[in-house]
């Protein structure tokens, strides 16, 4: 397997279950649709192929810490008052990953060489991650030793629902988390 390492200053992956919770920590794993979105960004020729990950065979996400930040939001509706219209505000606390590192494993060197020349974003455009210039060829056993979180895709006894795939007609996505390394929080 050929590994490309991406690093960034910060990143936030909104959990699919977070609907304006007062306090939401960044999800610590990438869902199948997030990996598929990253793959489509790196390989635009796959834009017409939905619901399938073809080139990224493994991934692992780690980070240095979670930083609690505040965000002011406004409700959707308007409150009509005397001579004015206002929108209610609230403050959300959001846990953002600091210094995220993402290892992407590719089946072949040509795909890794194409990926190492491009930036990616985890989920939001401001969460830019840049590639390290070196591509490493390693075994799957060596990949398993990297620190971090990996959601292994599919249904098994340990799987849980991780969201709905926007690339595949809203089908449910399942997986289980594998983690290696020191406790991060």
PDB file of N, CA, C and O in Angstrom, residues 132-183:
ATOM      1  N   UNK A 132       2.304  15.884   2.866  1.00  0.00           N
ATOM      2  CA  UNK A 132       3.753  15.804   3.057  1.00  0.00           C
ATOM      3  C   UNK A 132       4.315  15.262   1.748  1.00  0.00           C
ATOM      4  O   UNK A 132       3.683  14.426   1.100  1.00  0.00           O
ATOM      5  N   UNK A 133       5.488  15.708   1.326  1.00  0.00           N
ATOM      6  CA  UNK A 133       5.964  15.357  -0.019  1.00  0.00           C
ATOM      7  C   UNK A 133       6.355  13.893  -0.220  1.00  0.00           C
ATOM      8  O   UNK A 133       6.417  13.426  -1.349  1.00  0.00           O
ATOM      9  N   UNK A 134       6.608  13.157   0.853  1.00  0.00           N
ATOM     10  CA  UNK A 134       7.104  11.793   0.722  1.00  0.00           C
ATOM     11  C   UNK A 134       5.966  10.774   0.654  1.00  0.00           C
ATOM     12  O   UNK A 134       5.028  10.814   1.446  1.00  0.00           O
ATOM     13  N   UNK A 135       6.050   9.864  -0.286  1.00  0.00           N
ATOM     14  CA  UNK A 135       5.125   8.733  -0.383  1.00  0.00           C
ATOM     15  C   UNK A 135       5.860   7.515   0.170  1.00  0.00           C
ATOM     16  O   UNK A 135       7.008   7.258  -0.207  1.00  0.00           O
ATOM     17  N   UNK A 136       5.194   6.784   1.065  1.00  0.00           N
ATOM     18  CA  UNK A 136       5.815   5.595   1.650  1.00  0.00           C
ATOM     19  C   UNK A 136       5.087   4.350   1.170  1.00  0.00           C
ATOM     20  O   UNK A 136       3.865   4.341   1.097  1.00  0.00           O
ATOM     21  N   UNK A 137       5.849   3.321   0.871  1.00  0.00           N
ATOM     22  CA  UNK A 137       5.253   2.022   0.565  1.00  0.00           C
ATOM     23  C   UNK A 137       5.392   1.161   1.814  1.00  0.00           C
ATOM     24  O   UNK A 137       6.500   0.946   2.314  1.00  0.00           O
ATOM     25  N   UNK A 138       4.236   0.693   2.341  1.00  0.00           N
ATOM     26  CA  UNK A 138       4.245  -0.100   3.564  1.00  0.00           C
ATOM     27  C   UNK A 138       3.249  -1.254   3.433  1.00  0.00           C
ATOM     28  O   UNK A 138       2.400  -1.259   2.537  1.00  0.00           O
ATOM     29  N   UNK A 139       3.340  -2.171   4.368  1.00  0.00           N
ATOM     30  CA  UNK A 139       2.382  -3.275   4.412  1.00  0.00           C
ATOM     31  C   UNK A 139       1.152  -2.854   5.210  1.00  0.00           C
ATOM     32  O   UNK A 139       1.180  -1.861   5.953  1.00  0.00           O
ATOM     33  N   UNK A 140       0.092  -3.614   5.082  1.00  0.00           N
ATOM     34  CA  UNK A 140      -1.114  -3.327   5.848  1.00  0.00           C
ATOM     35  C   UNK A 140      -0.861  -3.494   7.345  1.00  0.00           C
ATOM     36  O   UNK A 140      -1.419  -2.764   8.160  1.00  0.00           O
ATOM     37  N   UNK A 141       0.004  -4.411   7.722  1.00  0.00           N
ATOM     38  CA  UNK A 141       0.354  -4.605   9.131  1.00  0.00           C
ATOM     39  C   UNK A 141       1.056  -3.360   9.686  1.00  0.00           C
ATOM     40  O   UNK A 141       0.802  -2.946  10.813  1.00  0.00           O
ATOM     41  N   UNK A 142       1.936  -2.750   8.886  1.00  0.00           N
ATOM     42  CA  UNK A 142       2.601  -1.515   9.313  1.00  0.00           C
ATOM     43  C   UNK A 142       1.595  -0.372   9.424  1.00  0.00           C
ATOM     44  O   UNK A 142       1.674   0.445  10.340  1.00  0.00           O
ATOM     45  N   UNK A 143       0.635  -0.327   8.499  1.00  0.00           N
ATOM     46  CA  UNK A 143      -0.399   0.709   8.551  1.00  0.00           C
ATOM     47  C   UNK A 143      -1.194   0.593   9.854  1.00  0.00           C
ATOM     48  O   UNK A 143      -1.536   1.601  10.468  1.00  0.00           O
ATOM     49  N   UNK A 144      -1.496  -0.615  10.275  1.00  0.00           N
ATOM     50  CA  UNK A 144      -2.263  -0.832  11.507  1.00  0.00           C
ATOM     51  C   UNK A 144      -1.575  -0.250  12.728  1.00  0.00           C
ATOM     52  O   UNK A 144      -2.238   0.030  13.733  1.00  0.00           O
ATOM     53  N   UNK A 145      -0.253  -0.039  12.683  1.00  0.00           N
ATOM     54  CA  UNK A 145       0.495   0.480  13.825  1.00  0.00           C
ATOM     55  C   UNK A 145       0.439   2.002  13.939  1.00  0.00           C
ATOM     56  O   UNK A 145       0.814   2.552  14.973  1.00  0.00           O
ATOM     57  N   UNK A 146      -0.024   2.702  12.887  1.00  0.00           N
ATOM     58  CA  UNK A 146      -0.145   4.164  12.971  1.00  0.00           C
ATOM     59  C   UNK A 146      -1.142   4.525  14.055  1.00  0.00           C
ATOM     60  O   UNK A 146      -2.165   3.864  14.223  1.00  0.00           O
ATOM     61  N   UNK A 147      -0.853   5.621  14.787  1.00  0.00           N
ATOM     62  CA  UNK A 147      -1.800   6.130  15.777  1.00  0.00           C
ATOM     63  C   UNK A 147      -3.006   6.723  15.076  1.00  0.00           C
ATOM     64  O   UNK A 147      -2.880   7.304  13.994  1.00  0.00           O
ATOM     65  N   UNK A 148      -4.165   6.606  15.723  1.00  0.00           N
ATOM     66  CA  UNK A 148      -5.335   7.294  15.223  1.00  0.00           C
ATOM     67  C   UNK A 148      -6.570   6.424  15.128  1.00  0.00           C
ATOM     68  O   UNK A 148      -6.583   5.266  15.541  1.00  0.00           O
ATOM     69  N   UNK A 149      -7.613   7.052  14.585  1.00  0.00           N
ATOM     70  CA  UNK A 149      -8.932   6.439  14.438  1.00  0.00           C
ATOM     71  C   UNK A 149      -9.165   6.060  12.986  1.00  0.00           C
ATOM     72  O   UNK A 149      -8.856   6.834  12.086  1.00  0.00           O
ATOM     73  N   UNK A 150      -9.736   4.892  12.792  1.00  0.00           N
ATOM     74  CA  UNK A 150     -10.168   4.497  11.458  1.00  0.00           C
ATOM     75  C   UNK A 150     -11.536   3.841  11.589  1.00  0.00           C
ATOM     76  O   UNK A 150     -11.717   2.927  12.388  1.00  0.00           O
ATOM     77  N   UNK A 151     -12.477   4.323  10.815  1.00  0.00           N
ATOM     78  CA  UNK A 151     -13.770   3.664  10.737  1.00  0.00           C
ATOM     79  C   UNK A 151     -13.654   2.617   9.641  1.00  0.00           C
ATOM     80  O   UNK A 151     -13.401   2.940   8.485  1.00  0.00           O
ATOM     81  N   UNK A 152     -13.796   1.362  10.021  1.00  0.00           N
ATOM     82  CA  UNK A 152     -13.795   0.280   9.043  1.00  0.00           C
ATOM     83  C   UNK A 152     -15.223   0.145   8.543  1.00  0.00           C
ATOM     84  O   UNK A 152     -16.158   0.005   9.327  1.00  0.00           O
ATOM     85  N   UNK A 153     -15.401   0.223   7.238  1.00  0.00           N
ATOM     86  CA  UNK A 153     -16.722   0.295   6.630  1.00  0.00           C
ATOM     87  C   UNK A 153     -17.362  -1.072   6.513  1.00  0.00           C
ATOM     88  O   UNK A 153     -16.701  -2.057   6.207  1.00  0.00           O
ATOM     89  N   UNK A 154     -18.672  -1.106   6.722  1.00  0.00           N
ATOM     90  CA  UNK A 154     -19.430  -2.331   6.524  1.00  0.00           C
ATOM     91  C   UNK A 154     -20.221  -2.721   7.764  1.00  0.00           C
ATOM     92  O   UNK A 154     -20.163  -2.063   8.800  1.00  0.00           O
ATOM     93  N   UNK A 155     -20.975  -3.791   7.608  1.00  0.00           N
ATOM     94  CA  UNK A 155     -21.799  -4.275   8.708  1.00  0.00           C
ATOM     95  C   UNK A 155     -21.170  -5.528   9.310  1.00  0.00           C
ATOM     96  O   UNK A 155     -20.774  -6.435   8.589  1.00  0.00           O
ATOM     97  N   UNK A 156     -21.076  -5.521  10.625  1.00  0.00           N
ATOM     98  CA  UNK A 156     -20.581  -6.670  11.378  1.00  0.00           C
ATOM     99  C   UNK A 156     -21.222  -6.603  12.765  1.00  0.00           C
ATOM    100  O   UNK A 156     -22.021  -5.712  13.038  1.00  0.00           O
ATOM    101  N   UNK A 157     -20.829  -7.513  13.640  1.00  0.00           N
ATOM    102  CA  UNK A 157     -21.390  -7.518  14.991  1.00  0.00           C
ATOM    103  C   UNK A 157     -21.067  -6.240  15.748  1.00  0.00           C
ATOM    104  O   UNK A 157     -21.846  -5.804  16.589  1.00  0.00           O
ATOM    105  N   UNK A 158     -19.904  -5.636  15.478  1.00  0.00           N
ATOM    106  CA  UNK A 158     -19.512  -4.427  16.202  1.00  0.00           C
ATOM    107  C   UNK A 158     -19.892  -3.126  15.481  1.00  0.00           C
ATOM    108  O   UNK A 158     -19.587  -2.048  15.955  1.00  0.00           O
ATOM    109  N   UNK A 159     -20.572  -3.199  14.346  1.00  0.00           N
ATOM    110  CA  UNK A 159     -20.924  -2.008  13.562  1.00  0.00           C
ATOM    111  C   UNK A 159     -22.028  -1.201  14.215  1.00  0.00           C
ATOM    112  O   UNK A 159     -22.860  -1.715  14.956  1.00  0.00           O
ATOM    113  N   UNK A 160     -22.026   0.099  13.883  1.00  0.00           N
ATOM    114  CA  UNK A 160     -23.100   1.002  14.292  1.00  0.00           C
ATOM    115  C   UNK A 160     -23.390   1.958  13.139  1.00  0.00           C
ATOM    116  O   UNK A 160     -22.567   2.116  12.231  1.00  0.00           O
ATOM    117  N   UNK A 161     -24.560   2.570  13.170  1.00  0.00           N
ATOM    118  CA  UNK A 161     -24.970   3.517  12.132  1.00  0.00           C
ATOM    119  C   UNK A 161     -24.138   4.786  12.269  1.00  0.00           C
ATOM    120  O   UNK A 161     -24.067   5.370  13.350  1.00  0.00           O
ATOM    121  N   UNK A 162     -23.491   5.212  11.175  1.00  0.00           N
ATOM    122  CA  UNK A 162     -22.629   6.392  11.224  1.00  0.00           C
ATOM    123  C   UNK A 162     -23.161   7.539  10.362  1.00  0.00           C
ATOM    124  O   UNK A 162     -22.513   8.573  10.248  1.00  0.00           O
ATOM    125  N   UNK A 163     -24.338   7.374   9.779  1.00  0.00           N
ATOM    126  CA  UNK A 163     -24.928   8.430   8.975  1.00  0.00           C
ATOM    127  C   UNK A 163     -25.577   7.866   7.725  1.00  0.00           C
ATOM    128  O   UNK A 163     -25.761   6.657   7.590  1.00  0.00           O
ATOM    129  N   UNK A 164     -25.898   8.796   6.807  1.00  0.00           N
ATOM    130  CA  UNK A 164     -26.558   8.437   5.555  1.00  0.00           C
ATOM    131  C   UNK A 164     -25.730   8.976   4.407  1.00  0.00           C
ATOM    132  O   UNK A 164     -25.321  10.132   4.417  1.00  0.00           O
ATOM    133  N   UNK A 165     -25.485   8.159   3.401  1.00  0.00           N
ATOM    134  CA  UNK A 165     -24.560   8.480   2.324  1.00  0.00           C
ATOM    135  C   UNK A 165     -25.185   9.420   1.301  1.00  0.00           C
ATOM    136  O   UNK A 165     -26.086   9.036   0.556  1.00  0.00           O
ATOM    137  N   UNK A 166     -24.673  10.628   1.229  1.00  0.00           N
ATOM    138  CA  UNK A 166     -25.190  11.635   0.293  1.00  0.00           C
ATOM    139  C   UNK A 166     -24.845  11.299  -1.147  1.00  0.00           C
ATOM    140  O   UNK A 166     -25.435  11.816  -2.070  1.00  0.00           O
ATOM    141  N   UNK A 167     -23.850  10.439  -1.359  1.00  0.00           N
ATOM    142  CA  UNK A 167     -23.468  10.043  -2.711  1.00  0.00           C
ATOM    143  C   UNK A 167     -24.241   8.827  -3.202  1.00  0.00           C
ATOM    144  O   UNK A 167     -24.143   8.460  -4.365  1.00  0.00           O
ATOM    145  N   UNK A 168     -24.963   8.162  -2.300  1.00  0.00           N
ATOM    146  CA  UNK A 168     -25.624   6.911  -2.670  1.00  0.00           C
ATOM    147  C   UNK A 168     -27.091   6.913  -2.240  1.00  0.00           C
ATOM    148  O   UNK A 168     -27.554   5.995  -1.560  1.00  0.00           O
ATOM    149  N   UNK A 169     -27.814   7.956  -2.616  1.00  0.00           N
ATOM    150  CA  UNK A 169     -29.259   8.019  -2.394  1.00  0.00           C
ATOM    151  C   UNK A 169     -29.678   8.002  -0.934  1.00  0.00           C
ATOM    152  O   UNK A 169     -30.772   7.555  -0.615  1.00  0.00           O
ATOM    153  N   UNK A 170     -28.824   8.467  -0.041  1.00  0.00           N
ATOM    154  CA  UNK A 170     -29.182   8.516   1.370  1.00  0.00           C
ATOM    155  C   UNK A 170     -29.195   7.167   2.072  1.00  0.00           C
ATOM    156  O   UNK A 170     -29.801   7.029   3.131  1.00  0.00           O
ATOM    157  N   UNK A 171     -28.508   6.175   1.512  1.00  0.00           N
ATOM    158  CA  UNK A 171     -28.471   4.853   2.143  1.00  0.00           C
ATOM    159  C   UNK A 171     -27.735   4.922   3.479  1.00  0.00           C
ATOM    160  O   UNK A 171     -26.754   5.664   3.616  1.00  0.00           O
ATOM    161  N   UNK A 172     -28.175   4.122   4.462  1.00  0.00           N
ATOM    162  CA  UNK A 172     -27.478   4.102   5.754  1.00  0.00           C
ATOM    163  C   UNK A 172     -26.040   3.608   5.589  1.00  0.00           C
ATOM    164  O   UNK A 172     -25.762   2.732   4.773  1.00  0.00           O
ATOM    165  N   UNK A 173     -25.131   4.208   6.376  1.00  0.00           N
ATOM    166  CA  UNK A 173     -23.724   3.806   6.380  1.00  0.00           C
ATOM    167  C   UNK A 173     -23.411   3.186   7.737  1.00  0.00           C
ATOM    168  O   UNK A 173     -23.807   3.719   8.773  1.00  0.00           O
ATOM    169  N   UNK A 174     -22.691   2.086   7.724  1.00  0.00           N
ATOM    170  CA  UNK A 174     -22.324   1.389   8.953  1.00  0.00           C
ATOM    171  C   UNK A 174     -20.823   1.183   8.993  1.00  0.00           C
ATOM    172  O   UNK A 174     -20.154   1.134   7.967  1.00  0.00           O
ATOM    173  N   UNK A 175     -20.309   1.045  10.201  1.00  0.00           N
ATOM    174  CA  UNK A 175     -18.902   0.741  10.369  1.00  0.00           C
ATOM    175  C   UNK A 175     -18.571   0.548  11.829  1.00  0.00           C
ATOM    176  O   UNK A 175     -19.427   0.693  12.701  1.00  0.00           O
ATOM    177  N   UNK A 176     -17.314   0.191  12.091  1.00  0.00           N
ATOM    178  CA  UNK A 176     -16.836   0.063  13.459  1.00  0.00           C
ATOM    179  C   UNK A 176     -15.487   0.765  13.535  1.00  0.00           C
ATOM    180  O   UNK A 176     -14.754   0.871  12.560  1.00  0.00           O
ATOM    181  N   UNK A 177     -15.184   1.277  14.725  1.00  0.00           N
ATOM    182  CA  UNK A 177     -13.971   2.063  14.907  1.00  0.00           C
ATOM    183  C   UNK A 177     -12.832   1.177  15.376  1.00  0.00           C
ATOM    184  O   UNK A 177     -12.985   0.393  16.309  1.00  0.00           O
ATOM    185  N   UNK A 178     -11.689   1.340  14.717  1.00  0.00           N
ATOM    186  CA  UNK A 178     -10.441   0.767  15.190  1.00  0.00           C
ATOM    187  C   UNK A 178      -9.564   1.933  15.601  1.00  0.00           C
ATOM    188  O   UNK A 178      -9.494   2.945  14.905  1.00  0.00           O
ATOM    189  N   UNK A 179      -8.926   1.790  16.752  1.00  0.00           N
ATOM    190  CA  UNK A 179      -8.089   2.869  17.270  1.00  0.00           C
ATOM    191  C   UNK A 179      -6.763   2.305  17.734  1.00  0.00           C
ATOM    192  O   UNK A 179      -6.699   1.249  18.350  1.00  0.00           O
ATOM    193  N   UNK A 180      -5.693   3.037  17.434  1.00  0.00           N
ATOM    194  CA  UNK A 180      -4.376   2.651  17.890  1.00  0.00           C
ATOM    195  C   UNK A 180      -3.684   3.890  18.441  1.00  0.00           C
ATOM    196  O   UNK A 180      -3.791   4.971  17.876  1.00  0.00           O
ATOM    197  N   UNK A 181      -2.971   3.740  19.540  1.00  0.00           N
ATOM    198  CA  UNK A 181      -2.192   4.850  20.074  1.00  0.00           C
ATOM    199  C   UNK A 181      -2.636   5.241  21.454  1.00  0.00           C
ATOM    200  O   UNK A 181      -3.447   4.578  22.096  1.00  0.00           O
ATOM    201  N   UNK A 182      -2.091   6.359  21.901  1.00  0.00           N
ATOM    202  CA  UNK A 182      -2.420   6.876  23.224  1.00  0.00           C
ATOM    203  C   UNK A 182      -3.775   7.513  23.228  1.00  0.00           C
ATOM    204  O   UNK A 182      -4.239   8.023  22.209  1.00  0.00           O
ATOM    205  N   UNK A 183      -4.406   7.529  24.404  1.00  0.00           N
ATOM    206  CA  UNK A 183      -5.692   8.214  24.522  1.00  0.00           C
ATOM    207  C   UNK A 183      -5.464   9.697  24.256  1.00  0.00           C
ATOM    208  O   UNK A 183      -4.540  10.298  24.776  1.00  0.00           O
TER     209      UNK A 183
END
